[in-house]
Structure formats: structure tokens, C-alpha cells
């Protein structure tokens, strides 16, 4: 090979190495730019999300707070935060983050937006909530609690009861075993267990009454007396059913002539509330409703179940894929919340002495569901089946081990996890229900 050829080879290799070096440098530069842009956008997003979290934390501590922050310095950038209330109880947090960094291969300032919605947590999301846990009251081997469970007291278990949903307590748990033949202490928490969790038991009847006055139905005696209201729901085959209602002054014996009303006319927003007195309830519910009654000092405020109170279609059906198990019925569009400022009582009458079926979430602010005149000498009344949920201040007696009264079965209506009866009681604290980025 002559000298000219060698020179050409050297020039060719030089050009080739120059191209490779250029591409390598360019790739390295792009990689650095991509990494820098990724860092900038991630940091920017974190700034906006942190602003939303900071505002939410303030609201968790002070639910009445609304306001704003402007150009709040944070992690090399800054944040604008705005908190507003809407739709009575909902809160919207808007957090906008600002950061100067590398975006689209340029050094400039960019923004990121986070919006979150908070609202009070409805008590209907619990399969079973009890404010007070009775001293000496145990859930034992063979007991099954369906749906989310919470107590503000200390949960007592004996042996191995089963909890199908998440369990939370404020006062912790005490589990014992190997006594009375109940086996070792081994409660099963299939949905997990967390403590301490504080969910204060509250009831704001003003909100329900206001909703009733706005677009529902409020019963109130013109003379200021306590009033008994009887509601008999009926499915007439239409999209919205009817209710037959009558009233009497509490303590008297004569009911007014029953009036039958279409529910979309009587209570378009689904709220029927008796300001002061008692409520007598039965029938077949067609639609979504919250019904209830208030009290005066320590008197009244009872909801008496005179017979079954059920939906047109059961909220639960047999699971064809798993015989013996149930699933949510997709055809059930009905929903009921029952609110007693005292407690719910099953009437001791002919209709209820051979089982009672209850489709509803039952809220007992001053007690728990019980049976009229219940005692160990009462006859066996079959099964009290609640498909929905039970919220109560403290558990009451519904049956005895000698067979008197009812055997109680509570199945959680899982639709209550995401949907609630209209204006059903909620906590005074907020939870995040939506997060947009």
C-alpha cells in the first residue's frame, strides 16, 4: 500500500471517528437533557401535589377552614393554593405548582395543576359501626362480621371470629382464647386491621331537616306537640313508588286518615323527616330515600319497624359462579337509610313474630336496634335479617341464647361503599374522594 492510500485510510478513519464521537456526544447531551427534563417535571408535579396535601392536612385538623396561599415558596419553586366549599358539604382544593427548569429542551418556567375533592365520610359505608363496645361483650368463634367495621371502644374477641371487611378501632383490641371451648385467640381480619383510628359518632339533624324542607318532606305538628308518623312504602310498578302516610299526636290513639302520595311528588330529593316524635315504618321501597325522626330532650326519636321494610329487588343475589355465596344484585336500584335520633325498635306484633327482613342502613344515635319488650321469657321470633348496615351508639339485645327473640344476621350492602342514601348522616371530618392531576 502506497503512502497516498495510507493517507486516505487515515482520513477515512478520522471522519468515521468524528461521526461516532459526534453521535456519542449528541446522545450523551440528549440523555442529560431528558434526565434534566424528567427531573424538572417530576419536581414540578411533586410541588403541586405537596400543596394539595398541605391544604388537605389543614382541613383534616380544621374542617371549617377555607382560604388560599399565593406564591408559597417550596422546593425551589412556589405554589398557589385555593380552597373553596361547594354543594353544601364538599370542598375543592386547587394547587398550582410553578418551577423553572428544562422543559422541551428549553430553560423556562412551567406549571402543574392538582385538584382534589373532599367530603364528609358517610356512616353508611360501615357494615357495622358501634360507638361504645359493651364491657364483657365478646365476638366469638362462629361470629362473622360482614363489611367494614369500626368501634370507638376496645374490641373484645374470644376465640376466632371472622371479619370480612377492614376493621378499625380507636381503643384497640383484646383477644382471648382457650376458655369456654372457643379455641385459641385467633380473630381473622380478612380485610385488615388498623388502630388507633378515630371516627367520632355525630349526628347533625339540622342538615337532614334542611334537606327535607328544601325539596323533601318534613312532618311537624303545628301546635308544637311531638308527632307520630306512619309510613307504608309500596311498589306500584312505576319507576317511583308510593307511600301511604298518616299522623297522630304522640301519646294519643287515633291516626289520621291515610294519604297515598307519589314519592317523586312528596319528597323529590328522597328525604322524609319527622322533626319531633316517632316514626312507624314498613313496606316495599321503590327508589332512594332517607327517612327518620328527631327527639325532644330525652324523649321520642324512635323508629318502630311494624313489618318487613324491603326493596323491590333484593340487594344481594346468589353468585352463579360460587354456589352458596352472594353478590350485589345489579338490578337493584333502591336504597334506604333509616335515622333514629333515639333508636330503631322492632315492634312485638303478629307480623314480626316469624322473622323480619330489613333492607336499609340503620342509624341509631342514642342506642342500638332492639326488640319491643325483649326478655328471656319471650318466644323465639325467628331471624332478624339486615341487608345494608347497622350504625349504633351501643349494641342492644335482640335475642337470647335460650332462643328468645331473634337470631340476628347482618349482611353489608356493598353499594354503600360508593353510594349513600340521600343526606344520610356523615362524620364531621373530611376524606378525599377524588384526585385529579
Coordinates of C-alpha atoms in Angstrom, one line a residue:
X1 CA 0.0 0.0 0.0
X2 CA 1.4 3.3 -1.0
X3 CA 1.7 6.4 1.0
X4 CA -1.4 8.0 -0.6
X5 CA -3.6 5.1 0.2
X6 CA -2.5 5.1 3.8
X7 CA -3.3 8.8 4.0
X8 CA -6.8 8.0 2.6
X9 CA -7.3 5.3 5.2
X10 CA -6.2 7.7 8.0
X11 CA -8.6 10.4 6.7
X12 CA -11.5 7.9 6.5
X13 CA -10.9 6.6 10.0
X14 CA -10.7 10.2 11.2
X15 CA -14.0 11.0 9.6
X16 CA -15.6 7.9 10.9
X17 CA -14.4 8.5 14.5
X18 CA -15.6 12.1 14.2
X19 CA -19.1 11.0 13.3
X20 CA -19.1 8.4 16.0
X21 CA -17.8 10.9 18.5
X22 CA -20.4 13.5 17.4
X23 CA -23.3 10.9 17.7
X24 CA -22.0 9.8 21.1
X25 CA -21.7 13.4 22.3
X26 CA -25.2 14.2 20.9
X27 CA -26.7 11.1 22.6
X28 CA -25.0 12.0 25.9
X29 CA -26.3 15.5 25.6
X30 CA -29.9 14.3 24.9
X31 CA -29.7 11.9 27.7
X32 CA -28.7 14.7 30.1
X33 CA -31.4 16.9 28.7
X34 CA -34.0 14.1 29.1
X35 CA -32.9 13.4 32.6
X36 CA -33.0 17.1 33.4
X37 CA -36.5 17.4 31.9
X38 CA -37.7 14.3 33.8
X39 CA -36.3 15.8 37.0
X40 CA -37.9 19.2 36.4
X41 CA -41.3 17.7 35.6
X42 CA -41.2 15.3 38.5
X43 CA -40.2 18.0 40.9
X44 CA -42.9 20.3 39.5
X45 CA -45.5 17.6 39.9
X46 CA -44.4 17.0 43.5
X47 CA -44.6 20.7 44.3
X48 CA -48.2 20.8 43.1
X49 CA -49.1 17.6 44.9
X50 CA -47.4 18.8 48.1
X51 CA -49.5 21.9 48.0
X52 CA -52.7 19.8 47.8
X53 CA -51.6 17.6 50.6
X54 CA -50.7 20.6 52.8
X55 CA -54.2 22.1 52.3
X56 CA -55.9 18.8 53.0
X57 CA -53.9 18.4 56.2
X58 CA -55.2 21.8 57.4
X59 CA -58.8 20.8 56.6
X60 CA -58.4 17.4 58.4
X61 CA -57.5 19.4 61.5
X62 CA -60.0 22.3 61.0
X63 CA -62.9 21.2 58.7
X64 CA -64.2 24.8 58.7
X65 CA -61.1 26.2 57.0
X66 CA -61.2 27.8 53.6
X67 CA -58.7 30.2 52.1
X68 CA -55.7 30.5 49.9
X69 CA -51.9 30.8 49.7
X70 CA -50.2 32.8 46.9
X71 CA -46.6 32.2 45.8
X72 CA -45.8 30.0 48.7
X73 CA -42.0 29.0 48.3
X74 CA -41.4 25.3 48.1
X75 CA -38.6 23.1 46.9
X76 CA -37.1 25.7 44.6
X77 CA -40.5 26.7 43.1
X78 CA -43.7 28.1 44.5
X79 CA -47.3 27.1 45.0
X80 CA -50.7 28.8 44.6
X81 CA -53.4 27.1 46.7
X82 CA -57.1 27.8 46.7
X83 CA -59.7 26.1 48.9
X84 CA -63.4 26.6 48.3
X85 CA -66.6 24.9 49.6
X86 CA -69.5 23.9 47.2
X87 CA -72.6 21.7 47.2
X88 CA -73.1 22.3 51.0
X89 CA -70.5 19.9 52.3
X90 CA -67.9 19.4 49.6
X91 CA -64.5 21.1 49.5
X92 CA -62.4 21.7 46.4
X93 CA -58.6 22.2 46.7
X94 CA -56.8 23.6 43.7
X95 CA -53.0 23.6 43.9
X96 CA -50.8 25.0 41.1
X97 CA -47.1 24.4 41.2
X98 CA -44.5 26.6 39.5
X99 CA -40.9 25.7 38.8
X100 CA -38.2 27.0 36.4
X101 CA -36.4 24.0 34.8
X102 CA -35.7 22.3 31.5
X103 CA -38.9 21.7 29.5
X104 CA -39.0 20.8 25.8
X105 CA -35.2 21.4 25.7
X106 CA -35.6 25.0 26.9
X107 CA -35.0 26.6 30.3
X108 CA -38.2 28.2 31.3
X109 CA -40.9 28.2 34.0
X110 CA -43.8 25.7 33.7
X111 CA -46.8 24.9 35.8
X112 CA -48.6 21.8 37.2
X113 CA -52.1 21.6 38.5
X114 CA -53.7 19.3 41.1
X115 CA -57.4 19.3 42.1
X116 CA -58.9 17.3 44.9
X117 CA -62.4 17.0 46.2
X118 CA -63.2 16.2 49.8
X119 CA -66.5 15.4 51.5
X120 CA -67.6 14.1 54.9
X121 CA -67.4 10.3 55.2
X122 CA -70.9 8.8 55.3
X123 CA -71.6 6.4 58.2
X124 CA -73.4 4.1 55.7
X125 CA -70.0 2.9 54.4
X126 CA -69.8 0.7 57.6
X127 CA -71.3 -2.7 57.7
X128 CA -71.2 -2.3 61.4
X129 CA -70.3 0.7 63.5
X130 CA -70.7 0.9 67.3
X131 CA -69.6 3.9 69.3
X132 CA -69.4 2.0 72.6
X133 CA -68.2 -1.5 72.9
X134 CA -70.1 -3.2 75.8
X135 CA -68.0 -4.3 78.7
X136 CA -67.8 -8.1 78.8
X137 CA -69.3 -8.3 75.3
X138 CA -67.3 -10.6 73.0
X139 CA -67.4 -11.6 69.4
X140 CA -66.7 -15.3 69.5
X141 CA -65.8 -18.3 67.3
X142 CA -68.6 -18.7 64.8
X143 CA -69.4 -15.0 64.6
X144 CA -68.9 -13.3 61.2
X145 CA -69.0 -9.6 60.7
X146 CA -69.7 -8.6 57.1
X147 CA -68.3 -5.3 55.6
X148 CA -66.2 -2.6 57.2
X149 CA -66.3 -2.5 61.0
X150 CA -65.4 0.3 63.5
X151 CA -65.7 0.9 67.2
X152 CA -64.6 3.8 69.2
X153 CA -64.1 1.5 72.1
X154 CA -61.9 -1.6 72.6
X155 CA -62.9 -4.6 70.6
X156 CA -63.2 -7.8 72.6
X157 CA -62.9 -11.2 70.8
X158 CA -63.0 -14.7 72.2
X159 CA -61.6 -17.5 70.0
X160 CA -61.6 -16.9 66.3
X161 CA -64.5 -14.7 65.0
X162 CA -64.2 -13.7 61.3
X163 CA -64.2 -10.1 60.0
X164 CA -64.9 -9.9 56.2
X165 CA -64.1 -6.2 55.8
X166 CA -61.5 -3.9 57.2
X167 CA -61.6 -3.5 61.0
X168 CA -60.6 -0.2 62.7
X169 CA -60.8 0.6 66.4
X170 CA -60.0 3.7 68.5
X171 CA -59.4 1.7 71.7
X172 CA -57.5 -1.3 70.3
X173 CA -58.3 -4.9 70.7
X174 CA -58.3 -7.6 73.4
X175 CA -58.3 -11.1 72.2
X176 CA -58.5 -14.1 74.5
X177 CA -58.8 -17.8 73.8
X178 CA -58.9 -21.3 75.2
X179 CA -61.8 -20.7 77.5
X180 CA -65.4 -21.9 77.3
X181 CA -64.4 -24.2 74.5
X182 CA -63.9 -21.4 72.0
X183 CA -60.4 -22.4 71.0
X184 CA -57.2 -20.3 70.7
X185 CA -57.3 -16.5 70.4
X186 CA -57.1 -16.1 66.6
X187 CA -59.5 -13.5 65.2
X188 CA -59.4 -13.4 61.4
X189 CA -59.2 -10.0 59.8
X190 CA -59.7 -10.7 56.1
X191 CA -59.8 -7.0 55.2
X192 CA -57.0 -5.9 57.6
X193 CA -56.9 -4.2 61.0
X194 CA -55.8 -0.7 62.0
X195 CA -55.7 1.1 65.3
X196 CA -56.0 3.7 66.7
X197 CA -58.5 5.2 64.2
X198 CA -60.8 8.0 65.5
X199 CA -64.2 8.2 63.8
X200 CA -66.3 10.3 66.2
X201 CA -70.0 9.5 66.4
X202 CA -72.0 12.6 65.4
X203 CA -75.5 13.4 64.1
X204 CA -76.5 16.8 62.7
X205 CA -80.3 16.7 62.3
X206 CA -80.3 20.2 61.0
X207 CA -78.8 19.1 57.7
X208 CA -81.5 16.4 57.3
X209 CA -84.3 18.8 58.3
X210 CA -83.0 21.5 55.9
X211 CA -82.8 18.9 53.1
X212 CA -86.4 17.9 53.9
X213 CA -87.6 21.5 53.8
X214 CA -85.7 22.2 50.6
X215 CA -87.0 19.5 48.4
X216 CA -88.3 16.7 50.6
X217 CA -91.0 16.3 53.2
X218 CA -90.9 17.4 56.8
X219 CA -93.6 16.4 59.3
X220 CA -94.1 18.8 62.2
X221 CA -97.1 19.4 64.4
X222 CA -98.5 22.9 64.1
X223 CA -99.1 23.1 67.9
X224 CA -95.5 22.0 68.7
X225 CA -96.5 18.6 70.0
X226 CA -94.5 15.5 69.4
X227 CA -95.9 13.7 66.4
X228 CA -96.1 10.0 65.4
X229 CA -95.8 9.4 61.7
X230 CA -96.6 6.1 60.0
X231 CA -95.1 5.4 56.5
X232 CA -96.1 2.4 54.5
X233 CA -94.0 2.2 51.3
X234 CA -95.5 0.5 48.3
X235 CA -94.2 -0.6 44.9
X236 CA -96.9 0.3 42.4
X237 CA -94.9 -0.9 39.4
X238 CA -93.8 2.6 38.3
X239 CA -90.2 3.9 38.3
X240 CA -91.1 5.7 41.6
X241 CA -93.4 4.1 44.1
X242 CA -95.9 5.5 46.6
X243 CA -96.1 5.9 50.3
X244 CA -99.1 5.9 52.5
X245 CA -98.7 8.3 55.4
X246 CA -100.8 9.1 58.5
X247 CA -100.1 11.0 61.7
X248 CA -101.2 11.4 65.3
X249 CA -100.1 13.4 68.2
X250 CA -97.7 11.3 70.2
X251 CA -99.5 9.7 73.2
X252 CA -102.9 9.6 71.5
X253 CA -104.5 6.6 69.9
X254 CA -106.2 7.9 66.7
X255 CA -104.4 8.0 63.5
X256 CA -105.4 10.5 60.7
X257 CA -106.9 9.1 57.5
X258 CA -104.1 7.7 55.5
X259 CA -102.9 9.7 52.4
X260 CA -101.3 7.9 49.5
X261 CA -98.7 10.0 47.7
X262 CA -96.3 9.5 44.8
X263 CA -92.8 9.7 46.2
X264 CA -91.4 11.9 43.4
X265 CA -94.1 14.5 44.4
X266 CA -93.9 14.1 48.2
X267 CA -90.1 14.0 48.5
X268 CA -88.3 14.6 45.2
X269 CA -84.8 14.6 46.9
X270 CA -85.7 11.5 48.9
X271 CA -85.7 12.9 52.4
X272 CA -88.6 12.4 54.7
X273 CA -88.1 13.7 58.3
X274 CA -90.2 13.9 61.4
X275 CA -88.9 16.9 63.4
X276 CA -90.0 15.6 66.9
X277 CA -91.7 12.3 67.6
X278 CA -91.7 8.7 66.4
X279 CA -91.8 7.0 63.1
X280 CA -93.6 3.8 62.2
X281 CA -92.2 2.1 59.2
X282 CA -92.9 -0.9 56.8
X283 CA -93.5 -1.8 53.2
X284 CA -91.6 -2.1 49.9
X285 CA -89.3 0.7 48.9
X286 CA -89.1 1.9 45.3
X287 CA -86.3 4.5 44.9
X288 CA -83.6 6.1 47.1
X289 CA -84.7 7.6 50.4
X290 CA -83.6 8.6 53.9
X291 CA -86.3 8.6 56.5
X292 CA -86.1 9.4 60.2
X293 CA -87.2 11.2 63.3
X294 CA -85.8 13.6 65.8
X295 CA -86.4 13.7 69.5
X296 CA -87.2 16.3 72.2
X297 CA -84.7 16.2 75.1
X298 CA -84.5 12.5 76.0
X299 CA -88.0 11.6 74.7
X300 CA -89.2 10.2 71.4
X301 CA -86.9 9.8 68.4
X302 CA -87.8 6.1 68.0
X303 CA -88.3 4.3 64.6
X304 CA -90.6 1.4 65.1
X305 CA -90.5 -1.3 62.4
X306 CA -94.1 -2.7 62.2
X307 CA -93.3 -5.3 59.5
X308 CA -90.7 -6.0 56.8
X309 CA -89.1 -3.0 55.1
X310 CA -87.6 -4.2 51.9
X311 CA -86.6 -3.2 48.4
X312 CA -88.4 -4.3 45.2
X313 CA -85.4 -6.4 44.4
X314 CA -83.0 -7.9 46.9
X315 CA -79.7 -6.1 47.0
X316 CA -78.0 -9.5 47.1
X317 CA -78.4 -12.5 44.8
X318 CA -76.8 -15.9 44.7
X319 CA -73.4 -16.0 42.9
X320 CA -73.8 -18.4 39.9
X321 CA -70.0 -18.9 39.8
X322 CA -69.8 -19.7 43.5
X323 CA -72.9 -21.6 44.8
X324 CA -73.6 -20.7 48.4
X325 CA -72.1 -17.2 48.1
X326 CA -73.9 -13.9 47.3
X327 CA -73.0 -11.0 45.1
X328 CA -74.5 -7.5 44.6
X329 CA -77.6 -7.5 42.5
X330 CA -77.0 -5.2 39.6
X331 CA -80.8 -4.9 39.0
X332 CA -81.4 -3.4 42.5
X333 CA -81.6 0.4 42.2
X334 CA -83.4 1.0 45.5
X335 CA -81.7 2.3 48.7
X336 CA -82.9 3.2 52.1
X337 CA -81.4 5.0 55.1
X338 CA -83.2 4.9 58.4
X339 CA -82.2 7.5 61.0
X340 CA -83.4 7.4 64.6
X341 CA -82.2 10.1 67.0
X342 CA -83.0 7.6 69.8
X343 CA -83.0 4.0 68.3
X344 CA -84.7 1.6 66.0
X345 CA -87.2 -0.8 67.6
X346 CA -88.8 -3.9 66.1
X347 CA -92.4 -4.0 67.2
X348 CA -93.5 -7.1 69.0
X349 CA -96.6 -7.9 66.9
X350 CA -98.0 -10.7 64.8
X351 CA -96.2 -9.6 61.6
X352 CA -92.8 -9.7 63.2
X353 CA -93.1 -12.9 65.2
X354 CA -91.9 -15.1 62.3
X355 CA -88.7 -13.4 61.0
X356 CA -88.2 -9.8 59.9
X357 CA -86.4 -8.7 56.8
X358 CA -84.8 -5.2 56.8
X359 CA -83.2 -3.7 53.7
X360 CA -81.5 -0.5 54.9
X361 CA -78.6 1.2 56.6
X362 CA -79.9 1.7 60.2
X363 CA -78.6 4.7 62.2
X364 CA -79.3 4.6 66.0
X365 CA -77.8 7.7 67.6
X366 CA -78.9 7.2 71.2
X367 CA -78.9 3.4 71.4
X368 CA -79.0 0.4 69.1
X369 CA -81.6 -1.7 67.4
X370 CA -83.7 -3.7 69.8
X371 CA -87.0 -5.6 70.1
X372 CA -90.0 -4.2 71.9
X373 CA -90.3 -5.8 75.4
X374 CA -87.5 -8.2 74.8
X375 CA -86.7 -10.6 77.7
X376 CA -85.5 -14.1 78.2
X377 CA -89.2 -15.2 78.5
X378 CA -90.2 -14.0 75.1
X379 CA -90.9 -16.6 72.3
X380 CA -88.5 -17.4 69.5
X381 CA -89.2 -14.9 66.7
X382 CA -87.0 -16.4 64.0
X383 CA -84.3 -14.4 62.2
X384 CA -83.7 -10.7 62.0
X385 CA -82.0 -10.3 58.6
X386 CA -80.5 -6.9 57.9
X387 CA -79.2 -6.3 54.4
X388 CA -77.5 -3.0 54.5
X389 CA -75.6 -1.9 57.6
X390 CA -76.0 -1.1 61.3
X391 CA -74.7 2.0 63.0
X392 CA -75.4 2.4 66.7
X393 CA -74.3 4.1 69.8
X394 CA -74.2 0.9 71.8
X395 CA -75.4 -2.6 71.0
X396 CA -78.7 -3.7 72.5
X397 CA -80.3 -7.1 73.0
X398 CA -82.3 -8.6 70.1
X399 CA -82.2 -12.3 71.3
X400 CA -81.0 -14.7 74.0
X401 CA -79.1 -17.9 74.0
X402 CA -82.2 -19.7 75.2
X403 CA -83.9 -18.9 71.8
X404 CA -86.0 -15.9 72.9
X405 CA -86.2 -13.1 70.4
X406 CA -84.3 -13.2 67.2
X407 CA -81.2 -14.7 65.7
X408 CA -79.6 -11.8 64.0
X409 CA -77.8 -11.8 60.6
X410 CA -76.3 -8.7 59.1
X411 CA -75.1 -8.6 55.5
X412 CA -73.4 -5.5 54.2
X413 CA -74.8 -3.9 51.1
X414 CA -71.6 -3.1 49.2
X415 CA -73.2 -0.4 47.2
X416 CA -72.9 1.7 50.3
X417 CA -69.1 1.8 49.8
X418 CA -69.6 4.3 47.0
X419 CA -73.2 5.5 47.2
X420 CA -75.2 6.6 50.1
X421 CA -78.9 7.2 50.8
X422 CA -79.6 10.9 50.3
X423 CA -78.3 13.2 53.1
X424 CA -77.5 10.1 55.3
X425 CA -75.6 11.2 58.5
X426 CA -71.9 11.7 57.9
X427 CA -68.8 12.4 60.0
X428 CA -67.8 16.0 60.8
X429 CA -64.4 15.2 59.3
X430 CA -63.5 15.0 55.6
X431 CA -62.0 12.4 53.4
X432 CA -60.5 12.7 49.9
X433 CA -63.0 11.3 47.3
X434 CA -61.4 12.5 44.0
X435 CA -57.8 13.4 42.9
X436 CA -57.2 15.0 39.5
X437 CA -53.7 15.6 38.1

